[in-house]
PDB file of C-alpha atoms (C1' of nucleotides) in Angstrom:
ATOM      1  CA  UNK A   1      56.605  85.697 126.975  1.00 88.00           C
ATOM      2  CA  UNK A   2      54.971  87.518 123.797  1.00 87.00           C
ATOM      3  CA  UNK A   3      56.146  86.739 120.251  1.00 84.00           C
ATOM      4  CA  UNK A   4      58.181  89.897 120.010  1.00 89.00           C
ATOM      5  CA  UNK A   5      59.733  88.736 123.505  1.00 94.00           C
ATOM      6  CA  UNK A   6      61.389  85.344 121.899  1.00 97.00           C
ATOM      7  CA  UNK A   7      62.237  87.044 118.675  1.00 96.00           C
ATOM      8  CA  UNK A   8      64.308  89.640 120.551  1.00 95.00           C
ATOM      9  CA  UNK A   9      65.756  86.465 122.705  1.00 97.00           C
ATOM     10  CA  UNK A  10      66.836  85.129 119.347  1.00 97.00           C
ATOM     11  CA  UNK A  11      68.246  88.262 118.028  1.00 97.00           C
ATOM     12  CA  UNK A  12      70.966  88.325 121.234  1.00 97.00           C
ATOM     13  CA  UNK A  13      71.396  84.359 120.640  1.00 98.00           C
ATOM     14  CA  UNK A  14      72.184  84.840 117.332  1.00 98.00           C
ATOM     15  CA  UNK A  15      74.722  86.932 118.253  1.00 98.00           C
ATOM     16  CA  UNK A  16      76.531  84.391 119.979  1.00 98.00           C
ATOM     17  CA  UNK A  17      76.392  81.729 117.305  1.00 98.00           C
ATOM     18  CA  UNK A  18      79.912  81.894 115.956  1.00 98.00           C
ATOM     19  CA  UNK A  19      82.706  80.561 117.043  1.00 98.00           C
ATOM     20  CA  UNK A  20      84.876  83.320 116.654  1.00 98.00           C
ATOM     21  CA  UNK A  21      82.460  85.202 118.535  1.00 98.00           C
ATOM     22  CA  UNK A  22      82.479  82.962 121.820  1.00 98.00           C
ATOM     23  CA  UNK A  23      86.270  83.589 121.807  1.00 98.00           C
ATOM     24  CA  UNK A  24      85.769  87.194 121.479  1.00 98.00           C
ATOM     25  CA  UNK A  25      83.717  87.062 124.322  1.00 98.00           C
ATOM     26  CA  UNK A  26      86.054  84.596 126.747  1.00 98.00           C
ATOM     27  CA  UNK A  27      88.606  87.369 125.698  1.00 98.00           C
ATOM     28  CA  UNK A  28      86.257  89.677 127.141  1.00 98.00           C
ATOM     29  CA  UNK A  29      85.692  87.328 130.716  1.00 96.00           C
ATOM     30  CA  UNK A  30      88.370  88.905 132.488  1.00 93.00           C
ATOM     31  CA  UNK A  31      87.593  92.489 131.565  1.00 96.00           C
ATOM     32  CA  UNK A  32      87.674  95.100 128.831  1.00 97.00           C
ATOM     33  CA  UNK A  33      90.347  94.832 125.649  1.00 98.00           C
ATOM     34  CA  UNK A  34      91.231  96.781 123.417  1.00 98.00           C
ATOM     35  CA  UNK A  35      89.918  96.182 119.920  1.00 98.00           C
ATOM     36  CA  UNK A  36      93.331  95.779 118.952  1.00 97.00           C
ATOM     37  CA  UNK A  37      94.430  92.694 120.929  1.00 97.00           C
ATOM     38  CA  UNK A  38      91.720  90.578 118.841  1.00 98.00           C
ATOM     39  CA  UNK A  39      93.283  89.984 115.556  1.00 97.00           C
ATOM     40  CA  UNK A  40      96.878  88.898 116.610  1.00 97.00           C
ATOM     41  CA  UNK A  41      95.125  86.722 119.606  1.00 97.00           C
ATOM     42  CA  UNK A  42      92.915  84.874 117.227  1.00 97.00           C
ATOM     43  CA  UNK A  43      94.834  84.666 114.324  1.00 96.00           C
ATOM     44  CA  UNK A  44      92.214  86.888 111.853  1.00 97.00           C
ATOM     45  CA  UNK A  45      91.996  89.675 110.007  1.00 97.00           C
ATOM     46  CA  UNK A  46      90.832  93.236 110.999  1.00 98.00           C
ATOM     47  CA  UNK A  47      87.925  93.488 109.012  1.00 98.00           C
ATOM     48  CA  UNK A  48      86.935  90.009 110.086  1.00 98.00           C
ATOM     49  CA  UNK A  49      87.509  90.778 113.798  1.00 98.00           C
ATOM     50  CA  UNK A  50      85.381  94.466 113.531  1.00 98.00           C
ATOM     51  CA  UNK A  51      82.430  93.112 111.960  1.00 98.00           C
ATOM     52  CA  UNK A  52      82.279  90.347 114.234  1.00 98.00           C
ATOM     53  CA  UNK A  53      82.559  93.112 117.064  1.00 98.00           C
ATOM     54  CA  UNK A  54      80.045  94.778 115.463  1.00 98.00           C
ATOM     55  CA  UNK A  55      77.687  92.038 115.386  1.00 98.00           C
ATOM     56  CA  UNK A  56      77.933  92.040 119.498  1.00 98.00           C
ATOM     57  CA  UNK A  57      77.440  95.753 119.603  1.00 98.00           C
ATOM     58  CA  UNK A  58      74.761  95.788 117.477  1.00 97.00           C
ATOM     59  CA  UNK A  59      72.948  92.818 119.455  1.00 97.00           C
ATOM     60  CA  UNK A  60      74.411  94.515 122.807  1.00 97.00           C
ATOM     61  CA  UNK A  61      76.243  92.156 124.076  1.00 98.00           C
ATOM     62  CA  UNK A  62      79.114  94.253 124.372  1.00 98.00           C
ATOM     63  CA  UNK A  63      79.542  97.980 124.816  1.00 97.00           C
ATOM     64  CA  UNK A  64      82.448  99.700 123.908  1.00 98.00           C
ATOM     65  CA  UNK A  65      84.648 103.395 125.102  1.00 97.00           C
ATOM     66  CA  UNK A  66      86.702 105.126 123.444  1.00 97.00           C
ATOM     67  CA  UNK A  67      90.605 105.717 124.507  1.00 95.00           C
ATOM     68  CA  UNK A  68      91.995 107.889 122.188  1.00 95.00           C
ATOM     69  CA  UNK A  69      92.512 106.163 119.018  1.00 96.00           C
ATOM     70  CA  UNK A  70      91.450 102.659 120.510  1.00 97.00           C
ATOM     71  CA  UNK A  71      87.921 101.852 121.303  1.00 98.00           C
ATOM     72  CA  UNK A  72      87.566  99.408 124.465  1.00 98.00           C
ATOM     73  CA  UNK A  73      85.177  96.522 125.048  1.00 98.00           C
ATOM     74  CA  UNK A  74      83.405  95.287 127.226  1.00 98.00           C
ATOM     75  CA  UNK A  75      80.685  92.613 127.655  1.00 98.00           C
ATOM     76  CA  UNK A  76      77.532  94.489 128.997  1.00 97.00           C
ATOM     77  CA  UNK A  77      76.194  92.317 131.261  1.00 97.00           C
ATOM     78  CA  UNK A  78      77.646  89.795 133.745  1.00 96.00           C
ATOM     79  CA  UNK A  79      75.598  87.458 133.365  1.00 97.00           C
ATOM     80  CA  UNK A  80      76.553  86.588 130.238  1.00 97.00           C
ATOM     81  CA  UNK A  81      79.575  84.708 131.391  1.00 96.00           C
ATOM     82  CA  UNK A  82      77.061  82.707 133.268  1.00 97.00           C
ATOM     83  CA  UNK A  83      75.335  81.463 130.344  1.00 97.00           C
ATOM     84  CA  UNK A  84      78.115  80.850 128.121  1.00 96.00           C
ATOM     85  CA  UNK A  85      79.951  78.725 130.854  1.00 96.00           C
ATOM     86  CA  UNK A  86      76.705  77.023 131.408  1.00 97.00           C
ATOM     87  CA  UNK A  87      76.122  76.358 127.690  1.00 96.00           C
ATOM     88  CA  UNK A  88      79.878  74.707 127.665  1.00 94.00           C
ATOM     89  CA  UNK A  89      79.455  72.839 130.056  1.00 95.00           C
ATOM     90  CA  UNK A  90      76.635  71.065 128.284  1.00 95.00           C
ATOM     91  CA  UNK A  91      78.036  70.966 124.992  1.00 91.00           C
ATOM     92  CA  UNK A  92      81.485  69.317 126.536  1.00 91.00           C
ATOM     93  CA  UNK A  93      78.827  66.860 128.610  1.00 92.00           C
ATOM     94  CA  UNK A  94      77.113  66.066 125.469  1.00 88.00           C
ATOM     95  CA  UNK A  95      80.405  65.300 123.191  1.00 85.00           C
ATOM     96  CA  UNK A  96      81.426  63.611 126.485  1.00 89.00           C
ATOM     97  CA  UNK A  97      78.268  61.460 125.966  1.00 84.00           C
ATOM     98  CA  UNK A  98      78.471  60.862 122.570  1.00 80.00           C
ATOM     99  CA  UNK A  99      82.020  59.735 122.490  1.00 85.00           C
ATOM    100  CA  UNK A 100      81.454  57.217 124.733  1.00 88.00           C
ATOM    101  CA  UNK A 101      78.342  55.862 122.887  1.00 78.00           C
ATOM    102  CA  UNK A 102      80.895  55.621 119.788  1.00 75.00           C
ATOM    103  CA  UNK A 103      83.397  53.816 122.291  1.00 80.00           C
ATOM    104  CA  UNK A 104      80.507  51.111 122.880  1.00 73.00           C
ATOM    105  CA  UNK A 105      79.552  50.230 119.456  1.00 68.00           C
ATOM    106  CA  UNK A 106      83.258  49.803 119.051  1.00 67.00           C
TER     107      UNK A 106
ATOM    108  CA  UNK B   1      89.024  75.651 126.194  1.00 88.00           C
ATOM    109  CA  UNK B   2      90.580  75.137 122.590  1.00 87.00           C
ATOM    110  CA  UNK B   3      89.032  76.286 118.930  1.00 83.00           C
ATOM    111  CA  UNK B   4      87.240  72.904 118.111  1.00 89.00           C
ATOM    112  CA  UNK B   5      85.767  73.700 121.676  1.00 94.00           C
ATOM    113  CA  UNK B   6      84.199  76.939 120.487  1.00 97.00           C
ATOM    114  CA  UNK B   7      82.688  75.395 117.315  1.00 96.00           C
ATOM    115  CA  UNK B   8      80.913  72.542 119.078  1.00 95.00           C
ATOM    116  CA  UNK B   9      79.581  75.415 121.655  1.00 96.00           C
ATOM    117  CA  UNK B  10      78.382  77.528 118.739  1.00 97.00           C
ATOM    118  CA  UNK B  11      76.999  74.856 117.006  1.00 97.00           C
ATOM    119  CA  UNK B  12      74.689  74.138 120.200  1.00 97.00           C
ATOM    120  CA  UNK B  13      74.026  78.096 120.292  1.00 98.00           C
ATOM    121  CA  UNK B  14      72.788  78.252 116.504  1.00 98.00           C
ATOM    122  CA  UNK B  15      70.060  75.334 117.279  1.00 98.00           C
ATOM    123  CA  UNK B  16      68.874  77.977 119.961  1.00 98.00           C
ATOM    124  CA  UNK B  17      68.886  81.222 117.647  1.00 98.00           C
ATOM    125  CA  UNK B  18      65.502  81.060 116.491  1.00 98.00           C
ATOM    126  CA  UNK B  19      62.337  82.487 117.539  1.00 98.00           C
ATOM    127  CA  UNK B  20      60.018  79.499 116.629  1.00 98.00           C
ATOM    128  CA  UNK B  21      63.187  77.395 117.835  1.00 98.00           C
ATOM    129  CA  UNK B  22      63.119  79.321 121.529  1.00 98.00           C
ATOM    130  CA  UNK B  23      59.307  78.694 121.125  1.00 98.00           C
ATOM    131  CA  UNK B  24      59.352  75.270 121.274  1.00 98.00           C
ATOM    132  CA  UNK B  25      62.278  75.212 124.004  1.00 98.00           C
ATOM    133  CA  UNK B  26      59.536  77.064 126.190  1.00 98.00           C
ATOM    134  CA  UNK B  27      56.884  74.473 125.876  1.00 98.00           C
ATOM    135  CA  UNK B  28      59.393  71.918 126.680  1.00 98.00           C
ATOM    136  CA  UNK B  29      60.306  73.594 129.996  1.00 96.00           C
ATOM    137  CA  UNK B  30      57.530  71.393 131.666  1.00 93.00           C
ATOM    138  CA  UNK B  31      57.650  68.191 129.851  1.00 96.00           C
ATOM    139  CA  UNK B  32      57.982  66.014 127.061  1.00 97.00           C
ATOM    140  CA  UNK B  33      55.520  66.838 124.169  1.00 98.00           C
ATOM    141  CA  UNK B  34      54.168  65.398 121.285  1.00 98.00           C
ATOM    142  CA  UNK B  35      55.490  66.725 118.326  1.00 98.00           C
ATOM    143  CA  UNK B  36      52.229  67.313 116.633  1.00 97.00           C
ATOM    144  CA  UNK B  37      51.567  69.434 119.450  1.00 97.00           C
ATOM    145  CA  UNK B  38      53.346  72.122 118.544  1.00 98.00           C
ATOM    146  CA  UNK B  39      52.274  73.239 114.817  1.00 97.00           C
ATOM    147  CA  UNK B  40      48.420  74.205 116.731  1.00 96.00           C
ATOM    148  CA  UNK B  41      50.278  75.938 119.525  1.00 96.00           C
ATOM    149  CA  UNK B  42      52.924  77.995 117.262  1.00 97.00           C
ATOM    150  CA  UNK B  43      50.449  78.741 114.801  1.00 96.00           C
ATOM    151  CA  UNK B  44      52.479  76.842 112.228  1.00 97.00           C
ATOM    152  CA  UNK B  45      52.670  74.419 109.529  1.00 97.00           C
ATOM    153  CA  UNK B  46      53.940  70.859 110.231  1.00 98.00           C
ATOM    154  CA  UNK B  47      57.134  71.046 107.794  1.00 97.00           C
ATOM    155  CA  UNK B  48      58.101  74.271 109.376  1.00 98.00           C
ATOM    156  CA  UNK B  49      57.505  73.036 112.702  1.00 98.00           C
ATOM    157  CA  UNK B  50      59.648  69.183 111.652  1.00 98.00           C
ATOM    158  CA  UNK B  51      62.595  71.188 110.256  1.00 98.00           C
ATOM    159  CA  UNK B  52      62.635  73.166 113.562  1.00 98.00           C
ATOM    160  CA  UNK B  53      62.232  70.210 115.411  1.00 98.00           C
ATOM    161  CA  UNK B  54      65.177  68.204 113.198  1.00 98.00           C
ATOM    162  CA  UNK B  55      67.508  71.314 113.936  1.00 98.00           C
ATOM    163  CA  UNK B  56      67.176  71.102 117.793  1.00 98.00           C
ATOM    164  CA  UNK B  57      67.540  67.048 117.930  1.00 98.00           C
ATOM    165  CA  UNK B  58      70.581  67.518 115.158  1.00 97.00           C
ATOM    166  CA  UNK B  59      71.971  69.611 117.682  1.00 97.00           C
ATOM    167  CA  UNK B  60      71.440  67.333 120.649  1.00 96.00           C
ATOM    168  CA  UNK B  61      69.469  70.348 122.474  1.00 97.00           C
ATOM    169  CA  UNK B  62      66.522  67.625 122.405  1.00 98.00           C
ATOM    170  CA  UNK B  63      65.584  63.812 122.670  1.00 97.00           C
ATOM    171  CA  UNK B  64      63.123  61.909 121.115  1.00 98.00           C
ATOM    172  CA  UNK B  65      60.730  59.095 121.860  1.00 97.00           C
ATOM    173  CA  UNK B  66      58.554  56.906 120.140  1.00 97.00           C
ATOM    174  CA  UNK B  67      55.322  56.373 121.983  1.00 96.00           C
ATOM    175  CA  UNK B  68      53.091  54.445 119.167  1.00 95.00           C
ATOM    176  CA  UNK B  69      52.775  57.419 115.983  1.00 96.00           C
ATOM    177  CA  UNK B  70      53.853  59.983 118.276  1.00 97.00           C
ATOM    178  CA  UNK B  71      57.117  61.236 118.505  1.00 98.00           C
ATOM    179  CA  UNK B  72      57.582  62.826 121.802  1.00 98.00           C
ATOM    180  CA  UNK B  73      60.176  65.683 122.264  1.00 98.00           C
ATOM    181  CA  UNK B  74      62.095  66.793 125.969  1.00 98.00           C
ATOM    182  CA  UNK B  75      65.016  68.896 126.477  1.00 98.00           C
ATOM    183  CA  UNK B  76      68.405  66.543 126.451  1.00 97.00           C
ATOM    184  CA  UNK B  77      69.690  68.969 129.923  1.00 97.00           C
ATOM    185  CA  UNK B  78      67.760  71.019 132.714  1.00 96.00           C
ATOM    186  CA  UNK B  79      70.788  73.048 132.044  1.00 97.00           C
ATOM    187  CA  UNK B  80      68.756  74.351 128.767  1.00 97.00           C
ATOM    188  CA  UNK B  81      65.929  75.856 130.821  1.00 96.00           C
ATOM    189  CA  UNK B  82      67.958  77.982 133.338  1.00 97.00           C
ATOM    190  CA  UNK B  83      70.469  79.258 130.281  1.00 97.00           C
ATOM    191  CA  UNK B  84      67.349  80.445 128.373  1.00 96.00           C
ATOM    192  CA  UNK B  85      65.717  82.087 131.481  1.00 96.00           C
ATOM    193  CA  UNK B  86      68.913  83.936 131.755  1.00 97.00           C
ATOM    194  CA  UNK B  87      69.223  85.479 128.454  1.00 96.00           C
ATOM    195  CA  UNK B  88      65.704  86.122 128.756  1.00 94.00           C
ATOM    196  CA  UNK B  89      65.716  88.278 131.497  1.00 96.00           C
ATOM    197  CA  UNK B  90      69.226  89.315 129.821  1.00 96.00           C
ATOM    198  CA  UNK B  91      67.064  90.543 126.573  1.00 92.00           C
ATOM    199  CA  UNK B  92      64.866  92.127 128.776  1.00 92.00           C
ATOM    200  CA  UNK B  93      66.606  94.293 130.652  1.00 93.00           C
ATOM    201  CA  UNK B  94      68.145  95.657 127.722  1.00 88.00           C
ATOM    202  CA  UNK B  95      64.797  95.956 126.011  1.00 85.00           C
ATOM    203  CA  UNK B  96      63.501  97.916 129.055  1.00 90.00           C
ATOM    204  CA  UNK B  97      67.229 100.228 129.415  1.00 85.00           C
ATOM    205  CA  UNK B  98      66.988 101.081 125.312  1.00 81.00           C
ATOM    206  CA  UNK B  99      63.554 102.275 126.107  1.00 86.00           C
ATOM    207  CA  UNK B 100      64.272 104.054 128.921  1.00 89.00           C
ATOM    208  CA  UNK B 101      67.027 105.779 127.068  1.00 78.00           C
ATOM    209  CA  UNK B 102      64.592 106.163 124.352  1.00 75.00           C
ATOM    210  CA  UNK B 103      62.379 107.841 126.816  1.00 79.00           C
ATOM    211  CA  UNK B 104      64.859 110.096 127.756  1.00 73.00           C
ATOM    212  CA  UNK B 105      65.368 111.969 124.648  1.00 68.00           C
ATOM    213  CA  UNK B 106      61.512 112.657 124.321  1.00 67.00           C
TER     214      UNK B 106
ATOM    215  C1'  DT C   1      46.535  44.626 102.891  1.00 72.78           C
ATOM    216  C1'  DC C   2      44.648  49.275 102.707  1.00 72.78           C
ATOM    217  C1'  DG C   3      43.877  53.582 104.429  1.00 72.78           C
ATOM    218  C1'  DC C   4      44.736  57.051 107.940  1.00 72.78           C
ATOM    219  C1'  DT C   5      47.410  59.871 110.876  1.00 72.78           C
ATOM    220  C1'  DA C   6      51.775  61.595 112.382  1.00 72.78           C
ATOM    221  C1'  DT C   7      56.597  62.801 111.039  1.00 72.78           C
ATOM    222  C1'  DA C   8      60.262  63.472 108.376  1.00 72.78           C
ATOM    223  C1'  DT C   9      62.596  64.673 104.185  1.00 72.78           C
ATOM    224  C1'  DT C  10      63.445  66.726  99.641  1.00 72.78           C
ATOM    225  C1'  DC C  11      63.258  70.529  96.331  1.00 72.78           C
ATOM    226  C1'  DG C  12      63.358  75.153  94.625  1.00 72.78           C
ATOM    227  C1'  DC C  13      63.708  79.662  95.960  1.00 72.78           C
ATOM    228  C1'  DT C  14      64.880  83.810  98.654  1.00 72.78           C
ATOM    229  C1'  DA C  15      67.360  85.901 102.186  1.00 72.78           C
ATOM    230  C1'  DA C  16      70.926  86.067 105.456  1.00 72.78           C
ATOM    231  C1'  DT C  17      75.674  85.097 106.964  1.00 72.78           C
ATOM    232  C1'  DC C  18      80.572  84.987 106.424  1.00 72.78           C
ATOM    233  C1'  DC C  19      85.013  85.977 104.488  1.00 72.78           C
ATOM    234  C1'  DT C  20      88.538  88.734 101.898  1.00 72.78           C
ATOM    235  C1'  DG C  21      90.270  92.828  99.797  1.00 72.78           C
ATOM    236  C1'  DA C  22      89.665  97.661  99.203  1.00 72.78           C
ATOM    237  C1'  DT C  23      88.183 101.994 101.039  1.00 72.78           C
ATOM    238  C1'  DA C  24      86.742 105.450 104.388  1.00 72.78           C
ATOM    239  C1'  DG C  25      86.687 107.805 109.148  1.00 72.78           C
ATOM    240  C1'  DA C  26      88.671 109.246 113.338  1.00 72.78           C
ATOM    241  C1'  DT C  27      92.468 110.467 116.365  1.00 72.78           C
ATOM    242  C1'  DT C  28      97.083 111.420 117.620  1.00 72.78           C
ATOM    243  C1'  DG C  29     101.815 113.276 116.999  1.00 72.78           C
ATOM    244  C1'  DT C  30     104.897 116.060 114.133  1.00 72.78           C
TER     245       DT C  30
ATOM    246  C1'  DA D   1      98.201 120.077 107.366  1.00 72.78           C
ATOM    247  C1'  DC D   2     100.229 115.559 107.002  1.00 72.78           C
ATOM    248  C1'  DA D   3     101.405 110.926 108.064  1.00 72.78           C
ATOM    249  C1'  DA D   4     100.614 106.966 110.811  1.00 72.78           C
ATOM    250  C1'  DT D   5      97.568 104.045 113.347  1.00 72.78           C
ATOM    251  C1'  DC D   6      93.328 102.046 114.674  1.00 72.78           C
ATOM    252  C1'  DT D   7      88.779 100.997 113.469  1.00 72.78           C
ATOM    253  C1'  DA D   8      84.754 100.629 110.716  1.00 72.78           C
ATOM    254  C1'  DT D   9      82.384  99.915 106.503  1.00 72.78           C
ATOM    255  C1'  DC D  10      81.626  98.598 101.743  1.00 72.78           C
ATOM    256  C1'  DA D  11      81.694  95.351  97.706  1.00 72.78           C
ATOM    257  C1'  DG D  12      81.964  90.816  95.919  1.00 72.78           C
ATOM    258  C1'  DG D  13      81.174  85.991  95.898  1.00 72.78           C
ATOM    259  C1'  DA D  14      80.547  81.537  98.360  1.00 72.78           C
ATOM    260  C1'  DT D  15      78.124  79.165 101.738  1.00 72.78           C
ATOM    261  C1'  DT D  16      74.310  78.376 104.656  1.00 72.78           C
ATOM    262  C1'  DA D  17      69.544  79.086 106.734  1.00 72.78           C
ATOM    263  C1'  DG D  18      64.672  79.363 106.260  1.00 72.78           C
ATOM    264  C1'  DC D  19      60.183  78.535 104.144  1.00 72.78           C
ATOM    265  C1'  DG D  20      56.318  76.400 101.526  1.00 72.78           C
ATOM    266  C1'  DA D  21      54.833  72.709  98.560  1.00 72.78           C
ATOM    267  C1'  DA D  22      55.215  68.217  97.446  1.00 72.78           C
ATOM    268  C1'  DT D  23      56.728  63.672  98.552  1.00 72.78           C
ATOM    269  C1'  DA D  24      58.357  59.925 101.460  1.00 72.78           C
ATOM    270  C1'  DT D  25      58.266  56.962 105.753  1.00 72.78           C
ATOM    271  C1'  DA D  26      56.391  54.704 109.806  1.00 72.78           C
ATOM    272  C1'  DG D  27      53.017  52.798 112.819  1.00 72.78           C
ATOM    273  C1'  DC D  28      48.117  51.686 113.766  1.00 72.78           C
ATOM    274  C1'  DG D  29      43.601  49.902 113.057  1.00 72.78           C
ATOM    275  C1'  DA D  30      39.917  48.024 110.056  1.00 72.78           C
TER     276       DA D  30
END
DNA sequence: TCGCTATATTCGCTAATCCTGATAGATTGT
DNA sequence: ACAATCTATCAGGATTAGCGAATATAGCGA
């Protein structure tokens, strides 16, 4: 892969770097949402919640459709479920891991 | 999985949102390396490269061995590999669909 | 011990991210 | 047209990330 390749890579990585985002996006596992249901599931503000959506779109992670006054989302590629459950499972292995190192110094 | 859950996840996810960071993650997909290996391959200077390198082991994405004056660097999970293949070809796809669409309106 | 190489860390700066509160746009129903 | 709702964006200030230059640390060999 080029230069260019891995900075794009990084771009759609970045998106995913927040927590709030993940949640967005586990929100998103089971199908499309309304933008609405975000806030009051989360416990955060609008604004908060819409520029975090809008840090997906713009990294297109997520595409969205419009229902009247509501816009929907949706994650834009399957695979992206893949990768996040992948990536939890290693970061629960690794706390997993380092809790028991703390547990045998103790 | 609960909100602490998502923070650990996204800390993991920030080590990997960096081009030079993704980089390195690719030369590691065969092997352990030297960590002086990588300034001459990334075009790079050695802080740069040593703060990258400090980010990824922070984040447990990496482990470290002494071998004499050498530090030499492999991924801490296969896992890693087959996560960032996927949101390469991810990145890809979407890089090749916006140009398509690009395409179209010419 | 001294010098040499390899790594890591600190510092100062700039740029990017994140959050909150206020404002603007778009759509529907009256 | 107007009001109500949903959504997006802007403005600000605080926090964090990234980089280069300089400085520290660690191991090895003479």
């Amino acid at each position: 892969m080029d230069e260019q390749g891995y900075t794009l890579q990084a771009r759609m990585v970045k998106a995913l770097a927040h927590p709030t985002r993940l949640r967005i996006l586990a929100l998103l596992r089971d199908g499309e949402r309304c933008a609405c249901e975000f806030g009051p599931l989360l416990g955060l503000g609008q604004p908060n919640v819409s520029q975090h959506l809008g840090v997906l779109r713009k990294a297109h992670v997520v595409n969205t459709r419009r229902d009247g006054v509501r816009i929907m989302y949706r994650l834009s590629d399957e695979r992206i479920i893949e990768v996040l459950d992948t990536l939890g499972r290693i970061a629960r292995d690794q706390f997993v891991e380092a809790a028991a190192a703390l547990g045998a110094v103790a």
